[in-house]
Structure formats: structure tokens, C-alpha cells
CSV table of C-alpha atoms in Angstrom, one decimal:
chain,number,residue,atom,x,y,z
W,1,GLU,CA,144.4,74.7,115.9
W,2,LEU,CA,142.9,77.7,115.6
W,3,GLN,CA,144.1,79.3,119.1
W,4,LEU,CA,144.9,81.8,121.1
W,5,VAL,CA,146.4,82.3,124.4
W,6,GLU,CA,146.6,85.5,126.7
W,7,SER,CA,148.3,86.6,129.6
W,8,GLY,CA,150.4,88.9,131.7
W,9,GLY,CA,147.0,90.1,133.4
W,10,GLY,CA,146.9,90.3,137.3
W,11,LEU,CA,146.5,92.8,140.0
W,12,VAL,CA,147.7,96.9,139.8
W,13,GLN,CA,147.3,100.0,141.2
W,14,PRO,CA,145.6,102.5,140.7
W,15,GLY,CA,147.4,104.9,138.0
W,16,GLY,CA,149.9,102.1,137.4
W,17,SER,CA,150.0,100.1,133.6
W,18,LEU,CA,150.4,96.8,132.6
W,19,ARG,CA,150.5,94.8,129.3
W,20,ILE,CA,148.8,91.7,128.7
W,21,SER,CA,150.1,89.2,125.7
W,22,CYS,CA,147.8,87.0,123.1
W,23,ALA,CA,149.9,84.5,121.8
W,24,VAL,CA,148.3,83.5,118.3
W,25,SER,CA,148.7,79.8,116.7
W,26,GLY,CA,147.2,78.1,113.9
W,27,PHE,CA,147.2,81.2,111.7
W,28,THR,CA,149.1,84.0,110.1
W,29,LEU,CA,148.7,87.2,112.5
W,30,SER,CA,150.0,89.4,110.0
W,31,ASP,CA,147.0,89.3,107.6
W,32,HIS,CA,144.4,89.3,110.2
W,33,TYR,CA,142.6,92.1,112.2
W,34,MET,CA,142.9,91.9,115.8
W,35,ALA,CA,140.5,93.0,118.4
W,36,TRP,CA,140.1,93.5,122.5
W,37,VAL,CA,136.9,93.1,124.1
W,38,ARG,CA,136.8,93.1,127.8
W,39,GLN,CA,133.7,91.7,130.6
W,40,ALA,CA,133.5,93.5,133.7
W,41,PRO,CA,133.2,90.6,136.7
W,42,GLY,CA,129.3,89.8,136.6
W,43,LYS,CA,128.4,92.7,133.7
W,44,GLY,CA,128.5,92.7,129.6
W,45,LEU,CA,131.2,93.2,126.7
W,46,GLU,CA,132.7,95.7,126.4
W,47,TRP,CA,134.6,95.9,122.7
W,48,VAL,CA,137.9,97.7,123.8
W,49,GLY,CA,139.2,98.3,120.2
W,50,ARG,CA,140.7,96.9,117.0
W,51,SER,CA,144.2,96.4,115.2
W,52,GLY,CA,144.5,96.2,111.8
W,53,ASN,CA,146.7,94.2,110.0
W,54,LYS,CA,149.4,94.5,107.6
W,55,ALA,CA,147.9,95.6,104.7
W,56,SER,CA,146.4,98.2,106.2
W,57,SER,CA,149.4,99.3,107.8
W,58,TYR,CA,148.2,98.4,111.8
W,59,THR,CA,145.4,100.8,111.4
W,60,THR,CA,143.8,101.4,115.0
W,61,GLU,CA,140.8,102.5,116.5
W,62,TYR,CA,140.2,102.5,120.2
W,63,ALA,CA,136.9,102.8,122.5
W,64,ALA,CA,136.7,106.2,123.8
W,65,SER,CA,136.6,105.3,127.1
W,66,VAL,CA,140.4,103.7,127.0
W,67,LYS,CA,141.7,106.1,124.2
W,68,ASP,CA,145.0,107.8,124.7
W,69,ARG,CA,145.6,105.7,127.6
W,70,PHE,CA,145.1,102.1,125.8
W,71,THR,CA,147.8,101.1,123.0
W,72,PHE,CA,148.0,98.0,120.8
W,73,SER,CA,151.3,96.9,119.4
W,74,ARG,CA,151.9,93.2,117.5
W,75,ASP,CA,155.2,91.5,116.7
W,76,ASP,CA,154.0,89.2,113.8
W,77,SER,CA,157.6,87.4,114.2
W,78,LYS,CA,156.6,86.0,117.1
W,79,ASN,CA,152.9,85.2,116.6
W,80,SER,CA,152.2,88.1,119.7
W,81,PHE,CA,149.3,90.4,120.0
W,82,TYR,CA,149.8,93.5,123.0
W,83,LEU,CA,147.3,95.5,124.8
W,84,GLN,CA,149.7,97.9,126.9
W,85,MET,CA,147.3,99.7,129.3
W,86,ASN,CA,148.1,103.0,131.4
W,87,SER,CA,146.8,105.2,134.2
W,88,LEU,CA,144.6,102.4,134.5
W,89,ASN,CA,141.6,102.8,137.1
W,90,THR,CA,139.3,100.9,139.0
W,91,GLU,CA,136.5,100.6,136.1
W,92,ASP,CA,139.1,99.0,133.7
W,93,THR,CA,139.0,95.9,136.1
W,94,ALA,CA,137.9,93.1,133.6
W,95,LEU,CA,138.6,89.8,131.8
W,96,TYR,CA,140.2,90.8,128.5
W,97,TYR,CA,139.8,89.0,125.6
W,98,CYS,CA,142.1,88.5,122.8
W,99,ILE,CA,140.1,88.2,119.0
W,100,ARG,CA,140.3,87.1,115.9
W,101,GLU,CA,138.3,89.6,113.5
W,102,TYR,CA,137.2,87.8,109.8
W,103,GLY,CA,135.8,89.3,107.3
W,104,HIS,CA,132.8,87.6,105.4
W,105,ALA,CA,131.1,88.7,102.2
W,106,VAL,CA,127.6,88.2,102.4
W,107,GLY,CA,125.9,89.7,99.1
W,108,SER,CA,126.8,93.5,99.0
W,109,GLY,CA,128.0,93.6,102.4
W,110,TRP,CA,131.1,92.7,104.2
W,111,HIS,CA,131.3,91.5,107.9
W,112,GLU,CA,133.4,92.1,110.3
W,113,VAL,CA,133.1,88.7,112.7
W,114,PHE,CA,134.9,87.9,116.2
W,115,ASP,CA,135.5,84.4,115.2
W,116,ILE,CA,138.4,83.1,117.4
W,117,TRP,CA,138.5,84.6,121.0
W,118,GLY,CA,141.1,83.2,123.7
W,119,GLN,CA,139.9,82.3,126.6
W,120,GLY,CA,141.0,85.4,128.4
W,121,THR,CA,143.2,86.9,131.2
W,122,MET,CA,142.1,88.9,134.1
W,123,VAL,CA,142.9,92.3,135.3
W,124,THR,CA,142.6,94.0,138.8
W,125,VAL,CA,142.9,97.7,139.2
W,126,SER,CA,142.9,98.1,143.3
W,127,SER,CA,144.5,99.9,146.3
T,1,ALA,CA,127.8,105.6,119.2
T,2,ILE,CA,125.3,103.4,118.5
T,3,GLN,CA,123.5,102.0,121.2
T,4,MET,CA,122.0,98.1,120.8
T,5,THR,CA,119.4,97.5,123.0
T,6,GLN,CA,118.3,93.9,123.6
T,7,SER,CA,115.2,92.4,125.2
T,8,PRO,CA,114.3,91.2,127.5
T,9,SER,CA,117.3,90.7,129.5
T,10,SER,CA,116.6,87.5,130.5
T,11,LEU,CA,113.8,84.8,129.9
T,12,SER,CA,113.5,81.5,131.5
T,13,ALA,CA,112.0,78.6,129.0
T,14,SER,CA,111.9,75.2,128.5
T,15,VAL,CA,113.9,72.9,126.4
T,16,GLY,CA,112.0,72.1,123.5
T,17,ASP,CA,110.7,76.2,123.4
T,18,ARG,CA,110.7,78.1,120.9
T,19,VAL,CA,113.0,81.5,122.2
T,20,THR,CA,113.3,85.0,120.5
T,21,ILE,CA,115.5,87.8,121.8
T,22,THR,CA,115.1,91.3,119.9
T,23,CYS,CA,118.3,94.0,119.3
T,24,ARG,CA,117.6,97.6,118.9
T,25,ALA,CA,119.9,100.2,117.2
T,26,SER,CA,120.1,103.6,117.5
T,27,GLN,CA,120.5,103.7,113.8
T,28,ASP,CA,120.1,102.3,110.9
T,29,ILE,CA,122.8,99.2,111.0
T,30,ARG,CA,122.4,97.7,107.5
T,31,SER,CA,122.7,94.2,108.1
T,32,ASP,CA,125.7,94.8,109.8
T,33,LEU,CA,124.9,92.6,112.7
T,34,GLY,CA,125.6,89.4,114.8
T,35,TRP,CA,124.8,87.4,117.7
T,36,TYR,CA,127.0,86.0,120.2
T,37,GLN,CA,126.8,82.7,122.5
T,38,GLN,CA,128.4,83.6,126.3
T,39,LYS,CA,128.6,80.2,128.8
T,40,PRO,CA,129.6,80.7,132.1
T,41,GLY,CA,133.0,80.8,132.2
T,42,LYS,CA,134.0,80.4,128.6
T,43,ALA,CA,134.2,83.3,126.1
T,44,PRO,CA,131.9,84.3,123.7
T,45,LYS,CA,131.3,82.3,120.2
T,46,LEU,CA,129.7,83.8,117.5
T,47,LEU,CA,126.3,82.2,116.0
T,48,ILE,CA,125.2,84.6,113.0
T,49,TYR,CA,126.9,87.1,111.4
T,50,GLY,CA,125.4,89.8,108.4
T,51,ALA,CA,122.0,89.1,110.0
T,52,SER,CA,121.2,86.1,109.1
T,53,THR,CA,124.1,84.3,108.0
T,54,LEU,CA,124.6,80.9,110.2
T,55,GLN,CA,128.5,80.3,111.4
T,56,SER,CA,129.9,77.1,109.9
T,57,GLY,CA,129.1,74.8,112.8
T,58,VAL,CA,126.7,76.5,114.1
T,59,PRO,CA,122.9,73.9,114.7
T,60,SER,CA,120.4,75.0,112.1
T,61,ARG,CA,118.0,75.9,115.2
T,62,PHE,CA,119.3,79.3,115.2
T,63,SER,CA,118.3,81.9,113.0
T,64,GLY,CA,118.6,85.2,112.7
T,65,SER,CA,116.8,88.3,111.0
T,66,GLY,CA,115.9,91.7,110.7
T,67,SER,CA,117.8,94.8,108.9
T,68,GLY,CA,118.1,98.5,109.7
T,69,THR,CA,117.5,99.0,113.3
T,70,ASP,CA,115.5,95.9,114.6
T,71,PHE,CA,117.2,92.4,114.4
T,72,SER,CA,116.1,89.1,116.2
T,73,LEU,CA,117.8,85.4,117.0
T,74,THR,CA,115.5,82.6,117.2
T,75,ILE,CA,116.1,79.4,118.5
T,76,SER,CA,113.5,76.8,117.3
T,77,SER,CA,113.5,74.0,120.1
T,78,LEU,CA,115.4,75.0,122.6
T,79,GLN,CA,118.4,72.8,124.0
T,80,PRO,CA,119.8,71.9,127.6
T,81,GLU,CA,123.4,73.1,126.2
T,82,ASP,CA,121.3,76.5,124.9
T,83,PHE,CA,121.1,78.3,128.2
T,84,ALA,CA,123.4,80.6,128.0
T,85,THR,CA,123.7,84.7,127.6
T,86,TYR,CA,123.1,85.7,124.2
T,87,TYR,CA,124.9,89.0,123.0
T,88,CYS,CA,124.3,91.1,119.9
T,89,LEU,CA,127.1,93.2,118.2
T,90,GLN,CA,126.6,95.6,115.2
T,91,ASP,CA,129.9,96.2,112.7
T,92,TYR,CA,128.5,99.3,110.9
T,93,ASN,CA,131.5,101.3,112.7
T,94,PHE,CA,132.9,102.7,115.0
T,95,PRO,CA,133.2,102.2,117.9
T,96,ARG,CA,131.7,98.6,117.8
T,97,THR,CA,128.8,98.0,120.4
T,98,PHE,CA,127.1,95.2,122.5
T,99,GLY,CA,123.9,95.0,123.2
T,100,GLN,CA,123.2,94.6,127.1
T,101,GLY,CA,123.0,90.9,126.9
T,102,THR,CA,120.3,87.9,127.8
T,103,LYS,CA,120.4,85.6,130.0
T,104,VAL,CA,118.0,82.7,129.2
T,105,GLU,CA,117.6,80.5,131.8
T,106,ILE,CA,116.0,77.0,133.2
T,107,LYS,CA,112.2,77.2,133.1
């Protein structure tokens, strides 16, 4: 079964750091692009960023709101994908979803979709 | 960043109704658009990609159309399990951007 399970969320003080994890099962992590999307309580979805696969040399893209504070990493041998969050502020309070990206060819186009989502891990930034 | 504007932000409908949600991009994004459904307390689920291609396993009552800047998601006959919030997402460039969501509620 294709599955993503996040862990490591919790309460952290403003200015603090936290690393959340995403355990992958049912597919080979190194073959796939992975992403993080977050959702503040009662709000919509916000893209955090993505990490390329091994073939792309793990290239990364980040949302402007987290660039230079958040970092993706992965341990393909452990089938785990990580989000390191530094200099956290209250606006980072959200449910963080780990996502597998999958590419589909449609006609002459190529579409990268979020086809598998974890259940999310909650990060609360508060004093 | 490309802005995605959904309308309406919410709607009330009855089982069996035909429902259409629209999404407008602030610039031409070709057909690089997906639709996602999120039920309360659950992770979003992919419905449509490439503006009009149904994801495997998604009921055929869901359909998508559009290209360029204007897109729509249609549910041909609303079912009880379709009451949820729907989001569009552009995959044309980075940063990826979602619409603000459309909540479909029971009338």
C-alpha cells in the first residue's frame, strides 16, 4: 500500500526549530519528487515547497514565506523525507502534509500532481 | 506568483444538483491545473489534473474544463459524499499556488 506517515509535530516557541518527518512505504522514495503543503487552522492550503528526486539531484523549490528558514532533506535508505523548520513564528502554525508528486503526460503536456498525501502533523508555534 | 481565484467561496446545493466551481488564474497557465477535494479532518484528494483528466478511481460525475486563465470543475449530480471543500492548484510554475477553496454545503 502506498502510504505517507508524518510525525514530529508539536508545540514550539517563536524563534525555535523543529524537524518533522515523513515515512514512506509502498514506493521507492529516491524515484519521486516530494512536497510539503500546510494548512493553518480553518484556512486553505499553502504550498511550502518540493524536493526533486535522485535523477534531478534533489533540486529544491521553496515558497517565499519559508525560504531560508525551512530545508528539505531525505534519507532514501530509510525511506524518510524531512522538513527542518528554523526561526519559526506564529504564522507557521499549521497542519503539515507530506505529499508524493507524480508526473503525468497528457497529450504534449506534462503535469505534476499531488497524488498521495499523508494524514498531516500539527505544528503549533506559541509562547 | 500566479494568483488563483476561485468562485464562489461557498455554495449550498441539494443532492442531485449540478454544481460548477470556477478558478481563474492571474496569467495564462495553459492546462496546468488540478482540482482537489478535501473533506473535514482529512487530507485533500486529487480529482482532476491537466485541467480535464480524471484521476483513476474518481467518479465520472466529476469533470473539469478550461485552459489559459479560466477553468471549471463540474459535479453533474451531487452526491452526499461530495459535500467538501474543493481547491484548484496550478502546476505551471513555482511557487505552486492554490485557490482559496470552495466549500460545498448541503442545502
